[in-house]
């Protein structure tokens, strides 16, 4: 059975030694001292390791059931959800006006990693609710906020996002769900949505669906789309639950993974709903939820791999196979443990160096969101640029990491008894939902690079340049600064290639978009590792935890030497242009 140990020490390092959140000057951050954040993370870790992680395989094996129109969750899920609610975890970074605790988003993300690593499918119920809460909080009327948010913050009511239809996914302009206006200001919603995560379940009193639909007069394409609040049960004026609305579960999807989460076909048959935000401006309101969800999926991408990696390390230390080529390391036993072999070490170092870099990038991204919420336009532009990278790159590499962890087990990794295949199957969806990763790459190159006249990407280059200049001299120059400068130069060359060739032949840019997403991802992780190296070196100089700091530096050197050079490969692929990609006629495939 897989093991899981919450990486509280590493999260603390990221929050305090690298980000220095208590000194950030943001409102409320001055209260986030080490003792406070450690207490929060320890408590979240205890819930994750002792309650959620043991239910992970249960959820995978039992799945959800549709009985008489009601979705039943796996054994233990409902009791665990009550513990999550009672502990206030669903309200951690929500607005105190509606029952939240008002903590920064970065702390919410840190605790979120622990919950996802322990049980990704379970955490989706509250994660999607948080996204729906954010959309209503940002775009709802005062009356809507008072009606829906308090019980969504507590997760007495949970939330969903309804976009996809059987005939359209990314191309939402094709959707057919209709909204007919009524005399009382409400709308009747009719249509079918598919792939709706947490669409229904038995852990909450009500489910609040945010549904994209077309109202009369909106025209064609996405410009005609509006967003509606459509509850499972109508709500009376006194806040009590009323009649069942015209929304039902048509089916539960049979999926490759995340079996513990109910992925539903939702049928809307004249269901009563209320406009959220402006009429025919639904995409703007929905993107509030989608951008948060993409950050959350990026988190899922690496967090699901954390538990897989930990189990792989444990197995590599315990499993005896072969002898080390340099001489027996376990002479009293019949063989040496797997971990003595260089190729096993390579795999584990690939995993470890990615996961710790991904954790730091996600924490930084959350910190940028906290800054953006305080009106920092530069931070808002930068996180907008990085969101498709966090979603796309971290999920691609996160899935790859779960496969590497499974491979450590050999044939036993392919057997369900050990639980490693679940990590692979669960992680696979992260590359697909909330915008498939190819779409993330197109968004990055087609929209985000040129956004605000290119200020965000230029600002990113300047940030790295300034950092490298500040640390050009000293013990980290050769191992960290020089590789980061070289990788950043590759990234700038790729961006210049798009500028020079993209206008003449857009296919040249789009054919290289996926490579650019990974190139930028590697540079971002290299930047994170360089900052972590500075913090670790400073800790050593100050007499801190020498074992932790030296391990951090060695792991960072591995990434800079063995992973960051991939930027040159991605650049070469980008510079080959569209010709190799588009050479064949469609009939030749």
XYZ file of C-alpha atoms in Angstrom:
589
model
C 0.000 0.000 0.000
C 1.379 3.481 -0.832
C 2.766 5.649 1.927
C 2.425 9.405 2.400
C 4.359 11.794 4.637
C 3.321 15.482 4.392
C 6.345 17.560 3.259
C 5.757 20.314 5.824
C 9.463 21.144 6.173
C 9.807 21.789 2.449
C 6.635 23.899 2.294
C 7.933 25.965 5.215
C 11.219 26.459 3.373
C 9.367 27.738 0.305
C 7.069 30.039 2.242
C 9.606 31.565 4.605
C 13.151 31.089 3.303
C 12.424 31.747 -0.358
C 9.231 33.818 -0.572
C 9.676 35.421 2.859
C 5.914 35.855 2.990
C 5.850 37.459 6.424
C 7.983 40.335 5.108
C 6.079 40.724 1.813
C 4.157 43.804 2.970
C 0.821 42.367 1.866
C -2.165 42.820 4.209
C -2.404 39.977 6.703
C 0.907 38.406 5.696
C 2.742 39.912 8.661
C 0.812 37.474 10.867
C 2.121 34.441 8.957
C 5.111 33.632 11.136
C 6.796 30.240 11.033
C 5.037 28.910 14.103
C 1.604 29.804 12.757
C 2.093 28.331 9.274
C 3.737 25.236 10.734
C 0.751 24.671 13.003
C -1.641 25.025 10.049
C 0.392 22.715 7.819
C 0.905 20.149 10.575
C -2.840 19.992 11.190
C -3.604 19.716 7.473
C -0.892 17.085 7.155
C -2.349 15.034 9.988
C -5.787 15.042 8.341
C -4.191 14.174 4.990
C -2.019 11.316 6.210
C -4.382 9.764 8.748
C -7.819 10.283 7.173
C -7.595 11.069 3.464
C -4.675 8.913 2.304
C -6.166 5.645 3.643
C -9.314 6.385 1.616
C -7.431 6.894 -1.651
C -7.384 3.237 -2.714
C -10.899 2.779 -1.307
C -12.178 5.498 -3.614
C -10.294 4.029 -6.564
C -11.668 0.529 -6.071
C -15.248 1.356 -5.088
C -15.846 4.412 -7.230
C -19.160 6.283 -7.127
C -22.604 4.781 -7.723
C -25.773 6.266 -9.196
C -28.761 4.972 -7.222
C -32.273 6.254 -7.888
C -30.949 9.536 -9.217
C -28.540 10.100 -6.299
C -24.780 9.688 -6.480
C -23.274 7.655 -3.626
C -19.632 8.308 -2.789
C -17.193 5.598 -1.629
C -17.164 4.304 1.941
C -15.629 6.778 4.352
C -15.824 9.804 2.076
C -18.817 11.403 3.781
C -17.307 11.134 7.265
C -13.998 12.505 5.974
C -15.809 15.402 4.309
C -17.415 16.255 7.640
C -13.961 16.327 9.242
C -12.752 18.609 6.459
C -15.666 20.965 7.096
C -15.403 20.861 10.882
C -11.723 21.727 10.683
C -12.513 24.849 8.667
C -10.308 23.718 5.776
C -12.902 24.562 3.121
C -12.974 28.178 4.383
C -9.269 28.797 4.919
C -8.689 31.553 2.340
C -12.314 32.654 1.840
C -13.813 36.056 2.669
C -14.609 36.445 6.410
C -17.809 38.280 5.463
C -19.202 34.931 4.318
C -17.696 32.730 7.018
C -14.165 32.368 5.658
C -10.936 32.705 7.617
C -9.398 35.289 5.308
C -6.000 33.597 4.980
C -3.817 34.354 1.936
C -4.261 32.208 -1.149
C -0.654 31.000 -0.889
C -1.428 29.264 2.424
C -4.560 27.751 0.923
C -2.479 26.350 -1.936
C 0.106 24.937 0.474
C -2.540 23.023 2.416
C -4.139 22.057 -0.891
C -0.994 20.209 -1.919
C -1.273 18.014 1.174
C -4.916 17.185 0.499
C -4.334 16.432 -3.194
C -1.307 14.230 -2.551
C -3.298 12.228 -0.011
C -6.474 11.857 -2.073
C -6.842 13.783 -5.309
C -10.350 12.554 -6.167
C -11.701 13.438 -2.721
C -10.213 16.928 -2.709
C -11.922 17.782 -5.992
C -15.286 18.140 -4.207
C -14.099 21.089 -2.155
C -11.673 22.352 -4.813
C -14.397 22.900 -7.396
C -16.582 24.504 -4.758
C -13.837 27.030 -4.073
C -13.702 27.903 -7.774
C -17.466 28.417 -7.946
C -17.276 30.497 -4.765
C -14.611 32.706 -6.382
C -16.714 33.275 -9.506
C -19.785 34.288 -7.490
C -17.655 36.400 -5.148
C -16.139 38.278 -8.091
C -19.212 38.683 -10.291
C -22.331 38.148 -8.166
C -24.754 40.720 -6.825
C -24.868 41.373 -3.093
C -28.043 39.304 -2.887
C -26.441 36.397 -4.733
C -23.397 36.493 -2.481
C -25.528 36.460 0.652
C -27.673 33.631 -0.714
C -24.986 31.263 -1.964
C -21.589 32.006 -0.468
C -21.906 31.302 3.284
C -22.964 27.705 2.728
C -20.486 27.221 -0.118
C -17.670 28.474 2.112
C -18.660 25.885 4.720
C -19.231 23.281 1.961
C -22.695 22.554 3.311
C -23.392 23.279 -0.342
C -20.807 22.396 -2.980
C -20.227 23.867 -6.433
C -19.474 22.785 -9.991
C -18.489 24.196 -13.353
C -20.587 23.212 -16.397
C -18.982 23.972 -19.756
C -18.536 20.893 -21.927
C -21.299 19.397 -24.078
C -21.279 16.148 -26.086
C -20.464 17.945 -29.336
C -18.120 20.658 -28.045
C -15.310 20.964 -25.544
C -12.778 23.746 -26.066
C -14.850 25.377 -28.833
C -17.543 26.724 -26.522
C -19.027 28.873 -29.253
C -20.763 25.697 -30.458
C -22.668 25.016 -27.243
C -26.419 24.443 -27.491
C -27.668 24.818 -23.907
C -30.339 27.504 -23.886
C -31.541 29.998 -21.277
C -35.057 31.384 -21.607
C -35.760 34.584 -19.622
C -38.727 34.594 -17.222
C -40.869 37.445 -15.907
C -39.393 37.138 -12.401
C -35.850 37.759 -13.660
C -34.814 34.119 -13.599
C -34.051 31.892 -16.601
C -35.061 28.369 -17.535
C -31.991 26.366 -18.534
C -32.313 23.475 -20.982
C -29.500 21.326 -22.345
C -26.966 18.664 -21.483
C -23.468 19.005 -20.007
C -20.888 16.223 -19.764
C -17.687 15.555 -17.800
C -19.010 17.498 -14.801
C -16.705 16.731 -11.877
C -18.510 16.451 -8.522
C -21.758 16.984 -10.421
C -23.727 15.248 -7.700
C -22.964 13.375 -4.484
C -24.298 12.537 -1.034
C -21.888 14.670 1.034
C -23.661 18.054 0.770
C -27.226 19.310 1.148
C -27.200 21.146 -2.164
C -25.059 21.407 -5.291
C -24.691 24.812 -6.942
C -23.984 24.514 -10.647
C -22.443 27.335 -12.676
C -23.738 26.712 -16.186
C -22.785 28.301 -19.488
C -25.790 28.786 -21.778
C -27.001 31.021 -24.587
C -29.763 33.505 -23.893
C -31.756 35.214 -26.677
C -30.090 38.122 -28.426
C -26.520 37.110 -27.779
C -25.489 36.282 -31.312
C -23.174 33.512 -32.434
C -19.952 32.248 -30.913
C -18.666 32.816 -27.411
C -19.906 36.415 -27.373
C -23.434 35.139 -26.965
C -22.700 33.007 -23.899
C -23.960 33.843 -20.419
C -23.262 32.222 -17.052
C -26.028 31.079 -14.692
C -26.312 29.886 -11.107
C -28.441 26.735 -11.171
C -28.931 24.922 -7.824
C -29.860 21.283 -7.411
C -32.503 22.385 -4.899
C -34.197 25.768 -5.049
C -33.674 27.991 -2.021
C -36.525 29.648 -0.160
C -36.451 33.271 0.997
C -35.564 32.191 4.543
C -32.568 30.224 3.226
C -34.129 26.789 3.644
C -34.125 24.301 0.798
C -37.194 24.167 -1.409
C -38.264 22.046 -4.361
C -35.930 19.948 -6.479
C -34.838 21.922 -9.533
C -35.049 20.588 -13.089
C -31.500 19.249 -13.093
C -30.590 15.573 -12.853
C -27.703 13.156 -13.349
C -28.125 11.254 -16.579
C -25.126 8.998 -16.076
C -21.789 8.564 -14.343
C -18.802 8.387 -16.659
C -16.603 5.290 -16.430
C -13.117 6.757 -16.296
C -9.475 5.777 -16.378
C -8.887 7.320 -12.950
C -10.193 9.639 -10.202
C -12.847 6.995 -9.532
C -13.656 8.515 -6.146
C -14.947 11.677 -7.793
C -18.339 11.631 -9.500
C -17.927 12.707 -13.134
C -21.498 13.272 -14.287
C -23.643 13.778 -17.343
C -25.963 16.584 -16.232
C -29.387 17.069 -17.812
C -31.068 20.468 -17.518
C -34.775 20.314 -18.269
C -36.130 23.799 -17.763
C -34.055 24.182 -14.608
C -34.403 27.533 -12.877
C -31.256 29.628 -12.889
C -30.079 33.164 -12.256
C -27.691 35.224 -14.351
C -24.214 35.612 -12.867
C -22.445 38.712 -14.111
C -23.481 40.526 -17.266
C -25.767 39.095 -19.925
C -23.806 37.646 -22.869
C -20.548 38.136 -20.926
C -20.443 34.692 -19.378
C -16.950 33.805 -20.515
C -15.500 36.649 -18.462
C -17.172 35.363 -15.318
C -16.360 31.739 -16.079
C -12.687 32.507 -16.616
C -12.471 33.654 -13.003
C -13.247 30.072 -12.076
C -11.259 28.502 -14.906
C -8.039 30.380 -14.170
C -8.238 29.335 -10.524
C -9.023 25.795 -11.643
C -5.988 25.770 -13.940
C -3.766 26.724 -11.023
C -5.431 23.932 -9.052
C -4.879 21.399 -11.830
C -1.211 22.379 -12.051
C -1.077 21.657 -8.333
C -2.755 18.287 -8.929
C -0.183 17.502 -11.604
C 2.759 17.566 -9.244
C 0.995 16.844 -5.924
C -0.368 13.497 -7.103
C 3.216 12.595 -8.062
C 4.548 13.490 -4.600
C 2.899 10.479 -2.973
C 3.980 8.259 -5.880
C 7.588 9.431 -5.459
C 7.561 8.860 -1.705
C 6.337 5.310 -2.200
C 8.958 4.695 -4.882
C 11.747 5.880 -2.554
C 10.482 3.598 0.193
C 10.362 0.644 -2.199
C 13.820 1.391 -3.635
C 15.326 1.365 -0.151
C 13.597 -1.883 0.824
C 13.601 -4.039 -2.316
C 16.742 -6.166 -2.723
C 17.834 -6.695 -6.327
C 21.348 -7.274 -7.684
C 24.670 -6.014 -6.441
C 26.175 -2.552 -6.793
C 28.842 -2.585 -9.508
C 31.270 -0.894 -7.107
C 30.928 -3.638 -4.518
C 28.262 -5.013 -2.214
C 26.493 -2.400 -0.067
C 24.502 -4.988 1.870
C 27.040 -7.810 2.286
C 25.055 -9.603 4.966
C 22.020 -9.890 2.680
C 21.371 -11.818 -0.552
C 21.385 -8.625 -2.653
C 21.655 -4.844 -2.405
C 18.648 -2.516 -2.267
C 17.517 -1.000 -5.550
C 18.592 2.477 -4.504
C 22.308 1.643 -4.879
C 21.994 1.391 -8.662
C 22.802 4.557 -10.671
C 19.820 4.241 -13.001
C 17.440 4.020 -10.041
C 19.143 7.079 -8.570
C 18.715 8.880 -11.913
C 15.003 8.178 -11.912
C 14.541 9.231 -8.290
C 16.569 12.404 -8.818
C 14.491 13.250 -11.897
C 11.416 12.921 -9.711
C 12.741 14.733 -6.662
C 14.246 17.676 -8.563
C 11.068 18.221 -10.563
C 8.711 17.930 -7.601
C 10.575 20.369 -5.381
C 10.913 22.861 -8.236
C 7.217 22.472 -9.115
C 6.234 23.035 -5.485
C 8.205 26.273 -5.411
C 6.762 27.481 -8.722
C 3.219 26.827 -7.482
C 3.875 28.667 -4.216
C 5.328 31.601 -6.135
C 2.337 31.606 -8.479
C -0.044 31.686 -5.504
C 1.980 34.523 -3.968
C 1.635 36.460 -7.242
C -2.134 35.936 -7.055
C -2.154 37.372 -3.529
C -0.265 40.396 -4.879
C -2.641 40.715 -7.824
C -5.610 40.707 -5.427
C -4.056 43.787 -3.812
C -3.915 45.631 -7.124
C -0.368 44.782 -8.246
C -0.696 44.986 -12.040
C 2.783 43.583 -12.667
C 2.021 40.496 -10.572
C -1.319 40.065 -12.346
C 0.358 40.168 -15.744
C 3.047 37.713 -14.680
C 0.672 35.127 -13.230
C -1.509 35.430 -16.319
C 1.571 34.557 -18.389
C 2.564 31.683 -16.105
C -0.881 30.107 -15.610
C -0.817 28.016 -18.832
C 2.743 26.960 -17.959
C 1.814 25.934 -14.424
C -1.173 24.012 -15.768
C 0.471 22.511 -18.860
C 4.107 21.934 -17.935
C 3.518 20.772 -14.363
C 0.846 18.271 -15.406
C 2.902 16.886 -18.306
C 5.918 16.429 -16.068
C 3.796 15.362 -13.103
C 2.265 12.510 -15.098
C 5.720 11.563 -16.333
C 6.881 11.504 -12.708
C 4.124 9.101 -11.654
C 5.213 6.771 -14.466
C 8.829 6.985 -13.290
C 7.708 6.158 -9.754
C 5.688 3.208 -11.007
C 8.712 1.997 -13.001
C 10.805 1.739 -9.828
C 8.535 -1.128 -8.781
C 9.091 -3.063 -12.010
C 6.334 -5.627 -12.540
C 4.939 -4.959 -9.084
C 4.138 -1.413 -10.204
C 1.743 -2.857 -12.764
C -0.129 -4.835 -10.116
C -3.026 -3.059 -8.439
C -2.045 -4.421 -5.017
C 0.746 -1.852 -4.685
C -1.398 1.119 -5.700
C 1.115 2.712 -8.064
C -1.079 2.426 -11.134
C -3.693 4.609 -9.427
C -1.269 7.526 -9.294
C -0.622 7.137 -13.026
C -4.316 6.820 -13.866
C -5.353 9.718 -11.636
C -2.610 12.041 -12.885
C -3.490 11.440 -16.540
C -6.634 13.572 -16.403
C -4.683 16.647 -15.340
C -3.224 16.942 -18.827
C -6.730 16.992 -20.308
C -9.287 18.853 -18.224
C -9.536 22.618 -17.647
C -8.186 23.055 -21.161
C -6.047 20.313 -22.705
C -2.345 21.065 -22.580
C -2.116 21.714 -26.298
C -4.695 24.462 -25.806
C -2.635 25.850 -22.908
C 0.364 26.072 -25.235
C -1.691 27.845 -27.912
C -3.007 30.275 -25.296
C 0.528 30.976 -24.100
C 1.965 31.700 -27.534
C -1.137 33.053 -29.241
C -2.336 35.381 -26.465
C -0.159 35.622 -23.384
C 3.174 36.450 -25.053
C 1.761 39.535 -26.740
C -0.474 40.576 -23.838
C 0.000 44.173 -22.666
C 2.481 44.770 -25.450
C 4.693 41.930 -24.210
C 5.266 43.511 -20.791
C 4.797 40.314 -18.723
C 7.329 38.225 -20.662
C 9.741 41.146 -20.839
C 9.339 41.642 -17.107
C 10.091 37.954 -16.547
C 13.297 38.240 -18.568
C 14.329 41.332 -16.611
C 13.572 39.604 -13.315
C 15.932 36.753 -14.193
C 18.563 39.126 -15.557
C 18.521 41.176 -12.374
C 18.683 38.057 -10.205
C 21.639 36.691 -12.161
C 23.429 40.029 -11.915
C 22.927 40.140 -8.153
C 24.416 36.663 -7.762
C 27.034 36.739 -10.526
C 29.833 36.377 -8.018
C 30.031 33.732 -5.340
C 29.786 29.986 -4.796
C 26.536 29.568 -6.749
C 27.670 31.275 -9.952
C 28.869 28.222 -11.859
C 26.307 25.672 -10.694
C 23.170 27.804 -10.743
C 23.563 31.245 -12.282
C 25.400 30.253 -15.473
C 22.894 27.502 -16.413
C 19.982 29.834 -15.675
C 21.445 32.559 -17.908
C 21.948 30.079 -20.752
C 18.403 28.735 -20.437
C 16.946 32.236 -20.302
C 18.850 33.108 -23.468
C 17.259 30.081 -25.195
C 13.845 31.320 -24.095
C 14.474 34.834 -25.395
C 15.715 33.445 -28.712
C 12.550 31.371 -29.051
C 10.348 34.376 -28.286
C 12.222 36.425 -30.882
C 11.717 33.641 -33.435
C 7.965 33.863 -32.901
C 8.043 37.649 -33.270
C 9.990 37.475 -36.517
C 8.183 34.529 -38.113
C 4.783 34.417 -36.447
C 3.223 37.302 -38.357
C 4.419 36.007 -41.727
C 3.413 32.405 -41.060
C 1.344 31.801 -37.904
C 1.912 28.056 -38.252
C 5.578 28.631 -37.411
C 4.562 29.921 -34.010
C 1.785 27.423 -33.363
C 3.903 24.438 -34.406
C 6.400 25.423 -31.726
C 3.926 26.399 -29.039
C 4.104 23.149 -27.078
C 7.891 23.257 -27.038
C 7.762 26.877 -25.934
C 5.482 25.982 -23.018
C 8.006 23.386 -21.876
C 10.943 25.698 -22.533
C 9.369 28.391 -20.369
C 8.486 25.746 -17.781
C 12.092 24.610 -17.508
C 13.337 28.188 -17.220
C 10.748 28.904 -14.531
C 11.847 25.841 -12.549
C 15.489 26.791 -13.080
C 14.686 30.223 -11.676
C 12.992 28.604 -8.695
C 15.974 26.331 -8.096
C 18.393 29.252 -8.259
C 16.359 31.101 -5.631
C 16.135 27.995 -3.464
C 19.903 27.580 -3.748
C 20.437 31.138 -2.511
C 18.139 30.466 0.443
C 19.760 27.113 1.240
C 23.259 28.604 1.038
C 22.214 31.419 3.355
C 20.796 28.887 5.808
C 24.081 26.995 5.802
C 26.036 30.175 6.428
C 23.726 31.019 9.324
C 24.209 27.639 10.955
C 20.834 26.238 9.975
C 19.831 22.657 9.251
C 22.917 21.494 7.343
C 21.418 18.191 6.202
C 18.350 19.867 4.696
C 20.354 22.664 3.042
C 23.025 20.435 1.497
C 20.359 18.054 0.191
C 18.515 20.989 -1.333
C 21.672 22.272 -3.039
C 22.579 18.835 -4.419
C 19.042 18.340 -5.751
C 19.134 21.776 -7.363
C 22.478 21.077 -9.025
C 20.995 17.937 -10.500
C 18.130 19.885 -12.058
C 20.463 22.548 -13.459
C 22.819 19.948 -14.945
C 20.442 17.223 -16.101
C 17.076 18.865 -16.784
C 17.558 22.546 -17.562
C 19.690 21.821 -20.687
C 16.446 20.576 -22.298
C 15.830 24.223 -23.218
C 18.328 23.832 -26.079
C 16.370 20.872 -27.459
C 13.083 22.749 -27.295
C 14.664 25.771 -28.981
C 15.988 23.633 -31.844
C 12.536 22.146 -32.371
C 10.933 25.600 -32.345
C 13.433 26.943 -34.868
C 12.650 24.103 -37.282
C 9.388 25.939 -37.915
C 6.156 24.527 -39.275
C 7.471 22.727 -42.358
C 8.328 19.395 -40.697
C 5.026 19.470 -38.802
C 2.782 20.341 -41.747
C 4.647 18.391 -44.457
C 2.070 15.636 -44.926
C -1.338 16.002 -46.491
C -4.169 14.869 -44.219
C -4.699 11.792 -46.427
C -1.121 10.635 -45.787
C -1.680 9.961 -42.096
